[in-house]
Tab-separated table of C-alpha atoms and ligand atoms in Angstrom:
chain	number	residue	atom	x	y	z
K	297	UNK	CA	-108.976	83.314	-142.445
K	298	UNK	CA	-107.323	82.828	-146.249
K	299	UNK	CA	-106.964	79.519	-146.889
K	300	UNK	CA	-104.351	78.936	-149.492
K	301	UNK	CA	-102.374	76.424	-150.277
K	302	UNK	CA	-100.542	75.581	-153.847
K	303	UNK	CA	-99.680	72.521	-155.899
K	304	UNK	CA	-97.214	69.998	-154.409
K	305	UNK	CA	-94.834	67.168	-154.979
K	306	UNK	CA	-96.108	64.061	-153.236
K	307	UNK	CA	-93.651	61.651	-153.891
K	308	UNK	CA	-91.709	62.273	-150.605
K	309	UNK	CA	-95.362	61.948	-148.078
K	310	UNK	CA	-97.959	63.587	-146.305
K	311	UNK	CA	-95.792	65.159	-143.326
K	312	UNK	CA	-93.297	66.264	-145.912
K	313	UNK	CA	-96.297	68.140	-148.100
K	314	UNK	CA	-97.210	69.444	-144.456
K	315	UNK	CA	-93.587	70.832	-143.673
K	316	UNK	CA	-93.519	72.917	-147.558
K	317	UNK	CA	-96.863	74.446	-146.490
K	318	UNK	CA	-96.054	75.660	-143.587
K	319	UNK	CA	-92.876	77.060	-145.301
K	320	UNK	CA	-95.114	78.612	-148.045
K	321	UNK	CA	-97.266	80.355	-145.477
K	322	UNK	CA	-100.356	78.034	-146.604
K	323	UNK	CA	-102.815	76.265	-144.944
K	324	UNK	CA	-103.445	73.189	-147.074
K	325	UNK	CA	-102.129	72.279	-150.225
K	326	UNK	CA	-102.995	70.065	-153.642
K	327	UNK	CA	-100.940	67.037	-155.103
K	328	UNK	CA	-101.615	64.275	-157.566
K	329	UNK	CA	-102.135	60.911	-156.016
K	330	UNK	CA	-99.446	59.192	-158.231
K	331	UNK	CA	-97.345	60.144	-161.175
K	332	UNK	CA	-99.576	62.689	-163.526
K	333	UNK	CA	-99.409	60.857	-165.951
K	334	UNK	CA	-101.151	57.998	-164.508
K	335	UNK	CA	-98.820	54.496	-163.439
K	336	UNK	CA	-98.352	52.641	-160.041
K	337	UNK	CA	-99.131	54.963	-156.989
K	338	UNK	CA	-96.766	55.006	-154.188
K	339	UNK	CA	-97.524	52.916	-151.213
K	340	UNK	CA	-99.094	54.953	-148.236
K	341	UNK	CA	-96.773	54.757	-145.065
K	342	UNK	CA	-99.575	54.736	-142.629
K	343	UNK	CA	-97.433	56.532	-140.031
K	344	UNK	CA	-96.546	59.550	-142.330
K	345	UNK	CA	-100.825	60.018	-142.527
K	346	UNK	CA	-101.505	59.847	-139.449
K	347	UNK	CA	-98.660	62.000	-138.670
K	348	UNK	CA	-99.799	64.372	-140.922
K	349	UNK	CA	-103.595	64.419	-140.167
K	350	UNK	CA	-102.738	65.055	-136.505
K	351	UNK	CA	-100.497	68.203	-137.530
K	352	UNK	CA	-103.230	69.619	-139.809
K	353	UNK	CA	-106.018	69.101	-136.989
K	354	UNK	CA	-103.573	70.911	-134.727
K	355	UNK	CA	-102.482	73.635	-137.223
K	356	UNK	CA	-106.296	73.928	-138.324
K	357	UNK	CA	-105.413	73.062	-141.982
K	358	UNK	CA	-108.135	73.383	-144.313
K	359	UNK	CA	-109.425	70.949	-146.555
K	360	UNK	CA	-106.764	69.187	-148.898
K	361	UNK	CA	-107.177	68.348	-152.293
K	362	UNK	CA	-106.214	65.346	-154.181
K	363	UNK	CA	-105.765	65.540	-158.167
K	364	UNK	CA	-106.045	62.839	-160.106
K	365	UNK	CA	-104.093	62.055	-162.960
K	366	UNK	CA	-104.485	63.868	-166.038
K	367	UNK	CA	-103.750	61.642	-168.634
K	368	UNK	CA	-107.183	59.402	-167.471
K	369	UNK	CA	-110.121	60.404	-169.280
K	370	UNK	CA	-113.492	58.860	-168.694
K	371	UNK	CA	-115.238	59.043	-171.736
K	372	UNK	CA	-112.339	57.938	-173.953
K	373	UNK	CA	-113.086	56.074	-177.115
K	374	UNK	CA	-111.299	53.195	-176.306
K	375	UNK	CA	-112.806	50.688	-173.745
K	376	UNK	CA	-109.131	50.033	-171.954
K	377	UNK	CA	-108.546	53.442	-171.363
K	378	UNK	CA	-112.253	53.961	-169.505
K	379	UNK	CA	-111.500	50.802	-167.621
K	380	UNK	CA	-107.753	51.892	-166.326
K	381	UNK	CA	-109.560	54.979	-165.629
K	382	UNK	CA	-111.926	53.577	-163.632
K	383	UNK	CA	-109.309	51.470	-161.705
K	384	UNK	CA	-107.417	54.426	-161.064
K	385	UNK	CA	-109.910	57.030	-159.874
K	386	UNK	CA	-111.286	54.203	-157.403
K	387	UNK	CA	-107.654	53.024	-156.222
K	388	UNK	CA	-107.216	56.820	-155.707
K	389	UNK	CA	-110.654	57.034	-153.411
K	390	UNK	CA	-109.680	53.984	-151.647
K	391	UNK	CA	-106.020	55.337	-150.560
K	392	UNK	CA	-108.117	58.764	-149.597
K	393	UNK	CA	-110.267	57.029	-147.071
K	394	UNK	CA	-106.618	57.318	-144.958
K	395	UNK	CA	-107.145	61.275	-144.846
K	396	UNK	CA	-110.592	60.968	-144.424
K	397	UNK	CA	-113.374	64.667	-145.477
K	398	UNK	CA	-110.720	65.497	-148.201
K	399	UNK	CA	-111.741	66.734	-151.660
K	400	UNK	CA	-110.608	64.599	-154.578
K	401	UNK	CA	-110.179	66.384	-158.278
K	402	UNK	CA	-110.247	65.353	-161.845
K	403	UNK	CA	-110.922	66.469	-165.197
K	404	UNK	CA	-113.828	65.262	-166.506
K	405	UNK	CA	-112.705	64.401	-169.760
K	406	UNK	CA	-112.930	64.899	-173.738
K	407	UNK	CA	-115.410	62.789	-176.225
K	408	UNK	CA	-112.742	62.783	-178.326
K	409	UNK	CA	-115.656	63.604	-181.377
K	410	UNK	CA	-118.100	61.072	-180.116
K	411	UNK	CA	-119.866	64.314	-178.843
K	412	UNK	CA	-120.849	65.807	-175.905
K	413	UNK	CA	-124.241	63.637	-175.021
K	414	UNK	CA	-122.229	60.957	-174.987
K	415	UNK	CA	-119.031	62.025	-172.938
K	416	UNK	CA	-121.188	63.156	-170.491
K	417	UNK	CA	-122.993	59.480	-170.047
K	418	UNK	CA	-119.599	58.075	-169.852
K	419	UNK	CA	-118.674	59.886	-167.376
K	420	UNK	CA	-121.706	59.505	-165.061
K	421	UNK	CA	-121.671	55.612	-165.487
K	422	UNK	CA	-117.818	55.483	-164.717
K	423	UNK	CA	-118.729	57.967	-161.356
K	424	UNK	CA	-121.882	55.478	-160.668
K	425	UNK	CA	-119.304	52.602	-161.041
K	426	UNK	CA	-116.740	54.312	-158.569
K	427	UNK	CA	-119.079	56.162	-155.745
K	428	UNK	CA	-119.812	54.711	-152.712
K	429	UNK	CA	-122.481	55.238	-150.089
K	430	UNK	CA	-119.867	55.065	-147.215
K	431	UNK	CA	-117.264	56.951	-148.837
K	432	UNK	CA	-115.381	59.832	-146.810
K	433	UNK	CA	-114.179	62.276	-149.721
K	434	UNK	CA	-116.104	64.806	-151.950
K	435	UNK	CA	-115.136	64.185	-155.812
K	436	UNK	CA	-114.875	67.132	-157.735
K	437	UNK	CA	-115.666	67.861	-161.691
K	438	UNK	CA	-113.237	70.125	-162.660
K	439	UNK	CA	-114.423	73.347	-164.789
K	440	UNK	CA	-112.127	72.830	-168.519
K	441	UNK	CA	-111.117	75.580	-170.603
K	442	UNK	CA	-112.550	73.695	-173.628
K	443	UNK	CA	-109.624	72.979	-175.452
K	444	UNK	CA	-110.049	70.018	-178.201
K	445	UNK	CA	-113.292	68.184	-177.185
K	446	UNK	CA	-113.072	68.822	-173.728
K	447	UNK	CA	-116.895	67.975	-171.384
K	448	UNK	CA	-117.145	70.810	-168.487
K	449	UNK	CA	-116.210	74.115	-170.151
K	450	UNK	CA	-119.972	74.696	-169.454
K	451	UNK	CA	-121.941	74.862	-166.422
K	452	UNK	CA	-124.745	73.249	-168.410
K	453	UNK	CA	-122.319	70.231	-168.541
K	454	UNK	CA	-120.758	69.803	-165.257
K	455	UNK	CA	-125.168	70.127	-164.034
K	456	UNK	CA	-125.795	67.315	-166.585
K	457	UNK	CA	-123.201	64.985	-165.226
K	458	UNK	CA	-124.046	65.315	-161.575
K	459	UNK	CA	-127.521	64.487	-162.649
K	460	UNK	CA	-126.874	61.510	-163.935
K	461	UNK	CA	-124.940	60.467	-161.157
K	462	UNK	CA	-127.209	57.978	-158.180
K	463	UNK	CA	-125.034	59.233	-154.586
K	464	UNK	CA	-124.422	62.844	-156.360
K	465	UNK	CA	-124.289	63.573	-152.433
K	466	UNK	CA	-120.393	62.949	-152.795
K	467	UNK	CA	-119.659	65.632	-156.469
K	468	UNK	CA	-118.957	68.975	-155.816
K	469	UNK	CA	-117.266	71.092	-158.353
K	470	UNK	CA	-113.853	72.905	-158.440
K	471	UNK	CA	-113.892	75.942	-160.434
K	472	UNK	CA	-110.117	76.984	-162.100
K	473	UNK	CA	-110.282	80.758	-162.957
K	474	UNK	CA	-107.880	80.464	-166.351
K	475	UNK	CA	-110.252	77.915	-167.546
K	476	UNK	CA	-113.166	79.443	-167.008
K	477	UNK	CA	-112.070	82.898	-168.297
K	478	UNK	CA	-110.767	80.680	-171.202
K	479	UNK	CA	-114.044	78.665	-171.500
K	480	UNK	CA	-115.877	82.375	-171.678
K	481	UNK	CA	-116.823	83.623	-168.474
K	482	UNK	CA	-116.123	86.843	-167.988
K	483	UNK	CA	-115.011	86.765	-163.965
K	484	UNK	CA	-112.897	89.967	-165.063
K	485	UNK	CA	-115.741	91.859	-165.558
K	486	UNK	CA	-119.013	90.530	-164.204
K	487	UNK	CA	-117.543	88.179	-161.148
K	488	UNK	CA	-121.008	88.520	-160.241
K	489	UNK	CA	-122.874	87.341	-163.168
K	490	UNK	CA	-120.275	84.582	-163.577
K	491	UNK	CA	-121.304	83.451	-159.458
K	492	UNK	CA	-125.029	84.214	-160.176
K	493	UNK	CA	-125.264	81.679	-163.676
K	494	UNK	CA	-123.134	79.041	-161.561
K	495	UNK	CA	-125.835	79.125	-159.224
K	496	UNK	CA	-128.885	79.338	-161.032
K	497	UNK	CA	-127.358	76.230	-163.138
K	498	UNK	CA	-125.371	74.254	-160.831
K	499	UNK	CA	-125.715	75.526	-157.116
K	500	UNK	CA	-123.101	77.194	-154.969
K	501	UNK	CA	-123.709	74.955	-152.581
K	502	UNK	CA	-121.692	72.380	-155.217
K	503	UNK	CA	-118.708	74.693	-155.141
K	504	UNK	CA	-115.764	73.209	-152.702
K	505	UNK	CA	-112.724	74.636	-154.265
K	506	UNK	CA	-111.012	77.273	-156.559
K	507	UNK	CA	-108.195	76.623	-158.583
K	508	UNK	CA	-106.028	80.476	-158.717
K	509	UNK	CA	-104.373	80.280	-162.065
K	510	UNK	CA	-104.054	83.682	-164.113
K	511	UNK	CA	-103.718	82.685	-168.389
K	512	UNK	CA	-101.477	83.476	-170.654
K	513	UNK	CA	-104.040	83.747	-173.060
K	514	UNK	CA	-107.232	86.012	-173.752
K	515	UNK	CA	-110.561	86.160	-172.970
K	516	UNK	CA	-112.250	82.600	-174.716
K	517	UNK	CA	-109.091	81.154	-176.000
K	518	UNK	CA	-109.989	78.034	-175.068
K	519	UNK	CA	-106.580	77.446	-174.557
K	520	UNK	CA	-105.504	76.790	-170.810
K	521	UNK	CA	-102.420	78.177	-170.296
K	522	UNK	CA	-101.814	78.998	-166.367
K	523	UNK	CA	-99.897	82.036	-165.659
K	524	UNK	CA	-98.460	83.535	-162.423
K	525	UNK	CA	-101.113	85.923	-160.017
K	526	UNK	CA	-101.327	89.132	-161.192
K	527	UNK	CA	-98.850	88.687	-164.643
K	528	UNK	CA	-101.733	87.461	-167.276
K	529	UNK	CA	-105.550	88.325	-168.428
K	530	UNK	CA	-107.200	87.869	-165.028
K	531	UNK	CA	-105.043	90.819	-163.095
K	532	UNK	CA	-104.813	91.340	-159.826
K	533	UNK	CA	-107.828	92.977	-159.335
K	534	UNK	CA	-109.788	90.228	-160.558
K	535	UNK	CA	-107.609	87.681	-157.696
K	536	UNK	CA	-108.770	90.388	-154.845
K	537	UNK	CA	-112.558	90.366	-155.907
K	538	UNK	CA	-112.772	86.606	-156.137
K	539	UNK	CA	-110.518	85.512	-152.669
K	540	UNK	CA	-112.956	88.524	-151.081
K	541	UNK	CA	-116.249	88.510	-152.558
K	542	UNK	CA	-118.639	86.792	-149.784
K	543	UNK	CA	-119.296	83.812	-151.629
K	544	UNK	CA	-115.791	82.286	-152.285
K	545	UNK	CA	-113.716	84.172	-149.266
K	546	UNK	CA	-114.352	80.669	-147.034
K	547	UNK	CA	-113.384	78.582	-149.914
K	548	UNK	CA	-110.165	76.496	-150.291
K	549	UNK	CA	-108.240	78.443	-152.951
K	550	UNK	CA	-105.431	76.486	-154.491
K	551	UNK	CA	-102.483	78.044	-156.470
K	552	UNK	CA	-101.635	75.714	-160.001
K	553	UNK	CA	-99.405	78.666	-160.931
K	554	UNK	CA	-95.755	78.116	-163.348
K	555	UNK	CA	-93.875	78.611	-160.109
K	556	UNK	CA	-90.773	77.251	-157.710
K	557	UNK	CA	-92.110	76.600	-153.912
K	558	UNK	CA	-90.591	80.473	-153.640
K	559	UNK	CA	-93.058	81.571	-156.207
K	560	UNK	CA	-95.493	80.383	-154.114
K	561	UNK	CA	-94.176	81.609	-151.331
K	562	UNK	CA	-94.712	85.245	-152.892
K	563	UNK	CA	-97.643	84.607	-154.239
K	564	UNK	CA	-99.069	83.475	-151.346
K	565	UNK	CA	-98.058	86.276	-148.937
K	566	UNK	CA	-99.059	89.133	-152.088
K	567	UNK	CA	-102.834	87.509	-152.101
K	568	UNK	CA	-102.836	87.233	-147.858
K	569	UNK	CA	-101.976	91.178	-148.649
K	570	UNK	CA	-105.136	91.060	-150.678
K	571	UNK	CA	-107.782	89.171	-148.249
K	572	UNK	CA	-110.099	91.853	-146.053
K	573	UNK	CA	-110.001	89.711	-142.674
N	151	FE	FE1	-106.568	70.280	-163.114
N	152	FE	FE1	-107.240	73.244	-162.319
N	153	ZN	ZN1	-105.426	74.063	-166.325
């Protein structure tokens, strides 16, 4: 079965996201843990979370993916920005214990001219201070497009971060198809080659989720602008190969395409039609 969902607003709680997921025909979803620009998180409603956990179990949902606000930066130059990032992520991880066994994705960060090495060190040290042995969430580093001074557009950078984290059994990777293509990994013409490289450098056992996005920009453009499935430089055939690939087909897939809810419903139907059961 294809495990698929789309990015949803968390403002009305978990049960609302569950119902929207049923509407679009998915069995998982992604959401921002709080306003994507940061700020205060909505209080957890214990009944809403419990109802969701029961409903998800009954319907055989795949793991859900919480996404950290994209304005956080673990390798900012300013210490107060790094501190805010750390507090926010630690708080997110605490709240995610209400839905144990799921995934939490974040953008490794932008080193803003301090250099990749320093960036990698700061990201690893932030992770070392928030990961706890008793937590039940897997934290995912997202592969980035390499816009500006983004860290994590090369598999080697992701690997270097993981290597410096003590509790690295808590870590995984989320591969974003738009980002890796923009970064210069040719998943259109050589998906096998890219996955072999991922396996050699990071290890495919670390790959826990896929963001399925087409790209508005050409190969290696380092831009990061998502397009609807089949309407960008990746094309429908590439997505068919990705969701059916032996090494990927059982992972959860998340759409972050420029769509309203009915657009997502349409894309999920399209992808289910491309999936070989
Ligand atoms: Fe992201
Ligand atoms: Fe993404
Ligand atoms: Zn993106």
